[in-house]
Tab-separated table of C-alpha atoms in Angstrom:
chain	number	residue	atom	x	y	z
T	1	MET	CA	2.612	-77.575	-19.199
T	2	PHE	CA	5.541	-79.828	-19.997
T	3	ALA	CA	8.245	-76.821	-19.601
T	4	GLU	CA	6.890	-76.536	-16.428
T	5	SER	CA	6.668	-79.459	-15.206
T	6	GLY	CA	8.643	-81.893	-17.334
T	7	TYR	CA	7.131	-84.927	-19.229
T	8	ASP	CA	6.708	-86.900	-15.748
T	9	GLY	CA	4.720	-84.021	-13.739
T	10	ALA	CA	2.199	-82.922	-16.637
T	11	THR	CA	-0.494	-85.309	-16.539
T	12	VAL	CA	-3.107	-85.807	-19.237
T	13	ARG	CA	-6.004	-84.854	-16.496
T	14	ALA	CA	-3.935	-81.978	-15.271
T	15	ILE	CA	-3.372	-80.591	-19.013
T	16	ALA	CA	-7.398	-81.124	-20.026
T	17	ALA	CA	-8.253	-79.405	-16.480
T	18	LYS	CA	-6.065	-76.204	-17.267
T	19	ALA	CA	-7.881	-76.536	-20.615
T	20	GLY	CA	-11.397	-76.943	-19.021
T	21	VAL	CA	-11.993	-80.333	-21.048
T	22	ASP	CA	-12.516	-83.771	-20.452
T	23	ALA	CA	-9.266	-86.047	-19.870
T	24	ALA	CA	-11.115	-88.641	-22.309
T	25	MET	CA	-11.487	-85.866	-24.849
T	26	VAL	CA	-7.324	-85.059	-24.656
T	27	ASN	CA	-6.908	-88.683	-25.194
T	28	HIS	CA	-9.362	-89.405	-28.030
T	29	TRP	CA	-8.381	-86.101	-30.059
T	30	PHE	CA	-4.376	-85.767	-28.958
T	31	GLY	CA	-3.825	-89.499	-28.611
T	32	GLY	CA	-2.552	-89.047	-25.071
T	33	LYS	CA	0.529	-87.640	-23.674
T	34	GLU	CA	2.576	-88.984	-25.883
T	35	GLY	CA	0.456	-87.193	-28.785
T	36	LEU	CA	0.111	-84.114	-26.782
T	37	PHE	CA	4.077	-84.024	-26.372
T	38	ALA	CA	4.455	-84.516	-29.967
T	39	GLN	CA	2.570	-81.692	-30.983
T	40	ALA	CA	4.478	-79.720	-28.196
T	41	ILE	CA	7.401	-80.473	-29.541
T	42	LEU	CA	7.065	-78.341	-32.636
T	43	ASN	CA	4.185	-76.360	-31.084
T	44	VAL	CA	2.128	-77.600	-34.032
T	45	PRO	CA	-1.791	-77.772	-33.184
T	46	PHE	CA	-3.288	-80.745	-34.264
T	47	ASP	CA	-1.673	-81.697	-37.863
T	48	ILE	CA	2.730	-81.997	-38.326
T	49	MET	CA	1.059	-82.428	-41.857
T	50	GLU	CA	1.358	-78.706	-42.002
T	51	VAL	CA	4.856	-78.494	-41.100
T	52	ILE	CA	5.453	-80.785	-43.904
T	53	GLU	CA	3.598	-78.678	-46.257
T	54	LEU	CA	5.467	-75.232	-45.206
T	55	VAL	CA	8.836	-77.123	-46.098
T	56	THR	CA	7.975	-78.730	-48.975
T	57	ARG	CA	5.498	-76.568	-50.685
T	58	ASP	CA	8.127	-74.195	-52.609
T	59	GLY	CA	9.889	-77.690	-54.318
T	60	PRO	CA	12.640	-79.748	-53.463
T	61	HIS	CA	15.377	-76.692	-53.915
T	62	ASN	CA	13.653	-74.204	-51.202
T	63	MET	CA	13.478	-77.177	-48.848
T	64	GLY	CA	16.647	-75.985	-46.696
T	65	GLU	CA	15.441	-72.414	-46.361
T	66	ASN	CA	11.702	-73.524	-45.580
T	67	ILE	CA	13.202	-75.659	-42.829
T	68	VAL	CA	14.973	-72.945	-41.052
T	69	ARG	CA	12.314	-70.335	-41.015
T	70	THR	CA	9.556	-72.963	-40.123
T	71	PHE	CA	11.863	-74.570	-37.073
T	72	VAL	CA	12.963	-71.245	-35.749
T	73	THR	CA	9.987	-69.211	-35.991
T	74	ARG	CA	8.035	-71.843	-34.199
T	75	TRP	CA	10.722	-72.621	-31.668
T	76	ASP	CA	11.019	-68.678	-31.126
T	77	GLY	CA	7.504	-68.335	-30.714
T	78	ALA	CA	7.212	-71.248	-28.202
T	79	GLY	CA	9.869	-69.782	-26.066
T	80	GLY	CA	13.305	-70.864	-25.136
T	81	GLU	CA	12.457	-72.625	-21.596
T	82	PHE	CA	10.477	-74.988	-23.899
T	83	PHE	CA	13.326	-76.238	-25.528
T	84	VAL	CA	15.099	-76.620	-22.485
T	85	ALA	CA	12.294	-78.627	-21.029
T	86	LEU	CA	12.322	-80.745	-24.071
T	87	ILE	CA	15.956	-81.496	-24.140
T	88	ARG	CA	15.653	-82.669	-20.379
T	89	SER	CA	13.017	-84.741	-20.826
T	90	VAL	CA	14.864	-86.535	-23.816
T	91	THR	CA	17.792	-87.171	-21.477
T	92	THR	CA	15.479	-88.660	-18.842
T	93	HIS	CA	12.614	-90.499	-20.359
T	94	PRO	CA	12.779	-92.977	-23.191
T	95	GLU	CA	9.281	-91.939	-23.827
T	96	ALA	CA	10.099	-88.822	-24.798
T	97	LEU	CA	13.156	-89.803	-26.613
T	98	HIS	CA	10.925	-91.932	-28.575
T	99	THR	CA	8.178	-88.971	-29.597
T	100	LEU	CA	11.159	-86.680	-30.738
T	101	LYS	CA	12.481	-89.428	-32.713
T	102	SER	CA	9.179	-90.859	-34.346
T	103	VAL	CA	8.073	-87.206	-34.947
T	104	LEU	CA	10.910	-85.051	-35.833
T	105	ILE	CA	12.885	-87.718	-37.612
T	106	ASN	CA	10.726	-90.554	-38.937
T	107	ARG	CA	7.671	-88.413	-39.808
T	108	ILE	CA	9.011	-84.661	-40.610
T	109	PHE	CA	12.357	-85.112	-42.074
T	110	GLY	CA	11.542	-88.099	-43.404
T	111	ALA	CA	8.562	-87.375	-45.300
T	112	VAL	CA	10.981	-84.146	-46.640
T	113	ALA	CA	13.544	-86.272	-47.557
T	114	GLU	CA	11.054	-88.446	-49.293
T	115	ALA	CA	9.402	-85.681	-50.927
T	116	THR	CA	13.096	-84.518	-52.650
T	117	GLY	CA	13.333	-88.300	-54.381
T	118	SER	CA	16.977	-88.179	-53.284
T	119	ASP	CA	19.267	-91.615	-52.821
T	120	GLN	CA	19.656	-92.594	-49.003
T	121	PRO	CA	16.517	-90.525	-47.480
T	122	ASN	CA	17.424	-92.603	-44.308
T	123	LEU	CA	20.458	-90.560	-44.141
T	124	ARG	CA	19.656	-87.701	-45.422
T	125	ALA	CA	16.897	-87.020	-43.183
T	126	SER	CA	18.857	-88.017	-39.984
T	127	LEU	CA	21.474	-85.570	-41.353
T	128	CYS	CA	18.847	-82.771	-41.155
T	129	ALA	CA	17.984	-84.017	-37.391
T	130	THR	CA	21.766	-83.038	-36.455
T	131	GLN	CA	21.681	-79.734	-37.758
T	132	ILE	CA	17.979	-78.431	-36.585
T	133	ILE	CA	18.729	-80.273	-33.061
T	134	GLY	CA	21.944	-78.482	-32.585
T	135	LEU	CA	20.794	-75.352	-33.800
T	136	GLY	CA	18.078	-75.706	-31.251
T	137	MET	CA	20.557	-76.745	-28.347
T	138	ALA	CA	22.855	-73.547	-29.454
T	139	ARG	CA	19.803	-71.175	-29.620
T	140	TYR	CA	17.799	-72.325	-26.771
T	141	VAL	CA	19.801	-74.510	-24.209
T	142	ALA	CA	23.108	-73.197	-24.417
T	143	GLY	CA	22.740	-69.570	-25.601
T	144	LEU	CA	25.743	-69.320	-27.588
T	145	GLU	CA	25.981	-66.246	-29.034
T	146	PRO	CA	25.750	-65.078	-31.811
T	147	VAL	CA	23.681	-68.059	-33.214
T	148	ALA	CA	21.293	-67.629	-29.790
T	149	SER	CA	20.175	-64.134	-30.627
T	150	ALA	CA	20.963	-64.022	-34.765
T	151	ASP	CA	17.515	-63.059	-36.222
T	152	VAL	CA	16.346	-65.608	-38.801
T	153	GLU	CA	17.492	-63.508	-41.644
T	154	THR	CA	21.103	-64.442	-40.670
T	155	LEU	CA	20.493	-67.941	-39.709
T	156	VAL	CA	19.027	-68.694	-43.090
T	157	PRO	CA	21.974	-67.847	-45.731
T	158	ALA	CA	23.952	-69.245	-43.142
T	159	ILE	CA	22.406	-72.670	-42.210
T	160	ALA	CA	19.872	-73.286	-44.751
T	161	PRO	CA	22.336	-74.158	-47.388
T	162	THR	CA	23.605	-77.332	-44.932
T	163	LEU	CA	20.136	-78.630	-44.589
T	164	GLN	CA	19.820	-78.326	-49.002
T	165	ARG	CA	22.866	-80.031	-49.464
T	166	TYR	CA	22.016	-83.026	-46.846
T	167	LEU	CA	18.996	-83.091	-48.804
T	168	THR	CA	19.308	-82.822	-52.224
T	169	GLY	CA	23.283	-82.460	-52.709
T	170	ASP	CA	26.285	-84.339	-52.465
T	171	ILE	CA	27.103	-86.271	-49.235
T	172	GLY	CA	29.630	-88.573	-50.308
W	1	MET	CA	32.377	-90.247	-12.604
W	2	PHE	CA	30.585	-87.310	-14.227
W	3	ALA	CA	28.755	-89.886	-16.452
W	4	GLU	CA	27.547	-92.457	-13.479
W	5	SER	CA	26.917	-89.389	-10.748
W	6	GLY	CA	25.796	-86.535	-12.498
W	7	TYR	CA	27.678	-83.196	-12.393
W	8	ASP	CA	26.620	-82.700	-9.001
W	9	GLY	CA	27.155	-86.247	-7.613
W	10	ALA	CA	30.907	-86.121	-8.711
W	11	THR	CA	32.960	-84.847	-6.075
W	12	VAL	CA	36.409	-83.553	-6.243
W	13	ARG	CA	36.962	-85.565	-3.065
W	14	ALA	CA	35.328	-88.860	-4.704
W	15	ILE	CA	37.202	-88.377	-8.096
W	16	ALA	CA	40.510	-87.822	-6.156
W	17	ALA	CA	40.119	-90.882	-4.194
W	18	LYS	CA	39.256	-92.991	-6.987
W	19	ALA	CA	42.472	-91.684	-8.545
W	20	GLY	CA	44.266	-92.661	-5.528
W	21	VAL	CA	45.418	-88.846	-5.275
W	22	ASP	CA	44.909	-85.892	-2.816
W	23	ALA	CA	42.169	-84.102	-3.619
W	24	ALA	CA	43.994	-80.970	-3.261
W	25	MET	CA	46.216	-82.302	-6.109
W	26	VAL	CA	43.178	-82.523	-7.978
W	27	ASN	CA	42.444	-78.976	-7.694
W	28	HIS	CA	45.835	-77.697	-8.484
W	29	TRP	CA	46.285	-79.932	-11.687
W	30	PHE	CA	42.891	-79.414	-12.952
W	31	GLY	CA	41.412	-76.612	-11.863
W	32	GLY	CA	38.810	-78.060	-9.254
W	33	LYS	CA	35.707	-79.894	-10.716
W	34	GLU	CA	35.156	-77.429	-13.317
W	35	GLY	CA	38.409	-78.159	-14.764
W	36	LEU	CA	37.667	-81.478	-14.606
W	37	PHE	CA	34.528	-81.507	-16.109
W	38	ALA	CA	35.639	-79.150	-18.941
W	39	GLN	CA	38.470	-82.296	-19.625
W	40	ALA	CA	35.809	-84.961	-19.560
W	41	ILE	CA	33.511	-83.365	-22.144
W	42	LEU	CA	36.189	-84.029	-24.851
W	43	ASN	CA	38.079	-86.500	-22.767
W	44	VAL	CA	41.094	-84.932	-23.464
W	45	PRO	CA	43.878	-85.299	-20.261
W	46	PHE	CA	45.784	-82.283	-19.585
W	47	ASP	CA	45.255	-80.197	-22.628
W	48	ILE	CA	43.073	-79.043	-24.821
W	49	MET	CA	45.427	-77.594	-27.032
W	50	GLU	CA	45.898	-81.123	-28.666
W	51	VAL	CA	42.359	-80.806	-30.169
W	52	ILE	CA	43.146	-77.129	-31.261
W	53	GLU	CA	46.244	-78.444	-33.067
W	54	LEU	CA	44.987	-81.624	-34.547
W	55	VAL	CA	42.066	-79.964	-36.015
W	56	THR	CA	44.278	-76.840	-37.301
W	57	ARG	CA	47.283	-78.869	-38.261
W	58	ASP	CA	46.557	-79.403	-41.768
W	59	GLY	CA	45.789	-75.535	-43.245
W	60	PRO	CA	42.323	-74.155	-43.229
W	61	HIS	CA	40.869	-75.970	-45.633
W	62	ASN	CA	41.291	-79.580	-44.052
W	63	MET	CA	39.173	-78.380	-40.975
W	64	GLY	CA	35.923	-79.379	-41.590
W	65	GLU	CA	37.169	-83.327	-42.096
W	66	ASN	CA	39.582	-82.975	-38.895
W	67	ILE	CA	36.973	-81.488	-36.615
W	68	VAL	CA	34.504	-84.442	-37.708
W	69	ARG	CA	37.581	-87.019	-37.006
W	70	THR	CA	38.802	-85.500	-33.787
W	71	PHE	CA	35.500	-84.837	-31.938
W	72	VAL	CA	33.893	-88.558	-33.868
W	73	THR	CA	36.910	-90.753	-32.616
W	74	ARG	CA	37.204	-89.004	-29.104
W	75	TRP	CA	33.551	-89.064	-28.198
W	76	ASP	CA	33.083	-92.541	-29.598
W	77	GLY	CA	36.235	-93.378	-27.742
W	78	ALA	CA	34.409	-91.939	-24.262
W	79	GLY	CA	31.133	-93.895	-24.944
W	80	GLY	CA	27.851	-92.781	-25.686
W	81	GLU	CA	26.646	-92.811	-21.669
W	82	PHE	CA	29.246	-90.061	-21.255
W	83	PHE	CA	27.586	-87.905	-23.833
W	84	VAL	CA	24.292	-88.443	-22.608
W	85	ALA	CA	25.611	-87.241	-18.953
W	86	LEU	CA	26.917	-84.120	-20.346
W	87	ILE	CA	24.168	-83.282	-21.942
W	88	ARG	CA	21.763	-83.682	-18.989
W	89	SER	CA	24.520	-82.056	-16.873
W	90	VAL	CA	24.046	-78.765	-19.056
W	91	THR	CA	19.920	-78.707	-18.949
W	92	THR	CA	20.322	-78.725	-15.227
W	93	HIS	CA	23.449	-77.293	-14.109
W	94	PRO	CA	24.313	-73.529	-15.077
W	95	GLU	CA	27.879	-74.417	-13.775
W	96	ALA	CA	28.591	-77.209	-16.561
W	97	LEU	CA	26.556	-75.113	-19.078
W	98	HIS	CA	29.498	-72.129	-18.662
W	99	THR	CA	31.886	-74.826	-18.800
W	100	LEU	CA	30.819	-76.447	-21.856
W	101	LYS	CA	30.419	-72.868	-23.363
W	102	SER	CA	33.840	-71.876	-22.503
W	103	VAL	CA	35.461	-74.669	-23.541
W	104	LEU	CA	34.001	-76.279	-26.555
W	105	ILE	CA	33.000	-72.596	-28.165
W	106	ASN	CA	35.043	-70.040	-26.652
W	107	ARG	CA	38.422	-71.608	-26.798
W	108	ILE	CA	38.158	-74.743	-29.463
W	109	PHE	CA	35.565	-73.342	-32.109
W	110	GLY	CA	37.318	-69.723	-31.217
W	111	ALA	CA	40.453	-70.729	-31.652
W	112	VAL	CA	39.885	-72.581	-34.830
W	113	ALA	CA	37.652	-69.813	-36.591
W	114	GLU	CA	40.614	-67.707	-35.729
W	115	ALA	CA	43.328	-69.423	-37.379
W	116	THR	CA	41.132	-69.588	-40.486
W	117	GLY	CA	41.869	-65.775	-41.065
W	118	SER	CA	37.692	-65.767	-41.798
W	119	ASP	CA	35.453	-62.482	-41.239
W	120	GLN	CA	33.159	-63.124	-38.354
W	121	PRO	CA	34.977	-65.646	-36.499
W	122	ASN	CA	32.373	-65.577	-33.542
W	123	LEU	CA	29.795	-66.165	-35.686
W	124	ARG	CA	31.590	-69.296	-37.833
W	125	ALA	CA	32.487	-70.991	-33.841
W	126	SER	CA	28.808	-71.182	-33.379
W	127	LEU	CA	27.633	-72.089	-36.195
W	128	CYS	CA	30.550	-75.137	-36.002
W	129	ALA	CA	29.077	-75.760	-32.643
W	130	THR	CA	25.770	-75.867	-33.712
W	131	GLN	CA	26.789	-79.067	-36.045
W	132	ILE	CA	28.795	-80.720	-34.013
W	133	ILE	CA	26.625	-80.545	-30.914
W	134	GLY	CA	23.920	-81.894	-32.828
W	135	LEU	CA	25.847	-84.386	-33.996
W	136	GLY	CA	26.505	-85.651	-30.536
W	137	MET	CA	22.706	-85.684	-29.620
W	138	ALA	CA	21.589	-87.555	-32.506
W	139	ARG	CA	24.563	-90.045	-32.390
W	140	TYR	CA	25.018	-90.388	-28.856
W	141	VAL	CA	21.268	-89.428	-26.862
W	142	ALA	CA	18.748	-89.770	-29.720
W	143	GLY	CA	20.416	-92.987	-31.319
W	144	LEU	CA	19.154	-91.837	-34.515
W	145	GLU	CA	19.959	-94.118	-37.437
W	146	PRO	CA	21.858	-94.216	-39.790
W	147	VAL	CA	23.684	-91.134	-37.936
W	148	ALA	CA	24.142	-92.894	-34.867
W	149	SER	CA	25.989	-96.072	-35.818
W	150	ALA	CA	27.674	-94.645	-39.567
W	151	ASP	CA	31.380	-95.022	-39.540
W	152	VAL	CA	33.752	-91.855	-39.440
W	153	GLU	CA	34.338	-92.568	-43.297
W	154	THR	CA	30.725	-92.003	-44.251
W	155	LEU	CA	30.251	-89.119	-41.396
W	156	VAL	CA	33.151	-87.464	-43.105
W	157	PRO	CA	31.959	-86.861	-46.573
W	158	ALA	CA	28.655	-85.839	-45.336
W	159	ILE	CA	29.106	-83.678	-42.598
W	160	ALA	CA	32.942	-82.330	-43.199
W	161	PRO	CA	31.637	-79.693	-46.096
W	162	THR	CA	29.305	-78.134	-43.709
W	163	LEU	CA	32.147	-77.537	-41.279
W	164	GLN	CA	34.225	-76.247	-43.801
W	165	ARG	CA	31.950	-73.853	-45.089
W	166	TYR	CA	30.962	-72.297	-42.169
W	167	LEU	CA	34.884	-71.696	-41.071
W	168	THR	CA	36.030	-70.749	-44.543
W	169	GLY	CA	32.879	-70.458	-46.780
W	170	ASP	CA	29.895	-68.410	-47.775
W	171	ILE	CA	27.879	-67.852	-44.869
W	172	GLY	CA	25.896	-65.056	-45.780
């Protein structure tokens, strides 16, 4: 519904009705519209801790590859229209932007960067965000070829080393 | 005017009036609205060949650094509101998206990737675009710290090696 109606148009009431549940339940279990949006961003039901676990489970030196696999797989699964709606939302709604920042950066990449034990975790987390957001923009919004239709096995050797260096390598 | 009024709102007539020239002159010398928008994207008056020259003039192994310096300097100079308007335009107007793709990717990064003599120039060009668009999103749209307010001397050692690898290194 965020993809169809935008951040404003998608009401908790309408989402709850479509799901056949009470709006109060959505507010209680999902943290209202902001919480729903946060989960929609990554297509993660219930728990973004799962994403952090998927990325970090093989130790610090596999995180670059795990980030590319996790995000591309989930975003491909959610469909390209979704990412366009996300970007449109963050350029027009400060609330959506705040959610993107607090979820994608502070929670996910922040936790991943902390897990490496590297210096400058905040800079490393925001560098990872630049590459992942840009990949999403190129693949889903702009449709830039050949990145847009490359399979994950092409993207991993190309982009994983970037994220790996941002997390555990020399950044200057 | 693109930043203030969006791609639709900024008419060639209004832009010409503000500049104190005839609209026909704008159409002739700038290629109409699409041409003006292309130049506005990079804040480049008259000639995007200048950007390609700035990036490539020190040879293949300094292109990563030159890309970061050229884009960050020009975009910082153009102001953050401009980049937000750009992204809003490309998510709502296929014409603006087409221009962004044909200018930023096919002309600039395409020419730069060709100039390296590396294999897979198209993939390399689109990989460069992912990192540069993501940097623009994080710095100007999302305001992700510390990338958003880092000076260019912090960004160069962090991000230039990414672009350099995309252009001349191992991408798998």
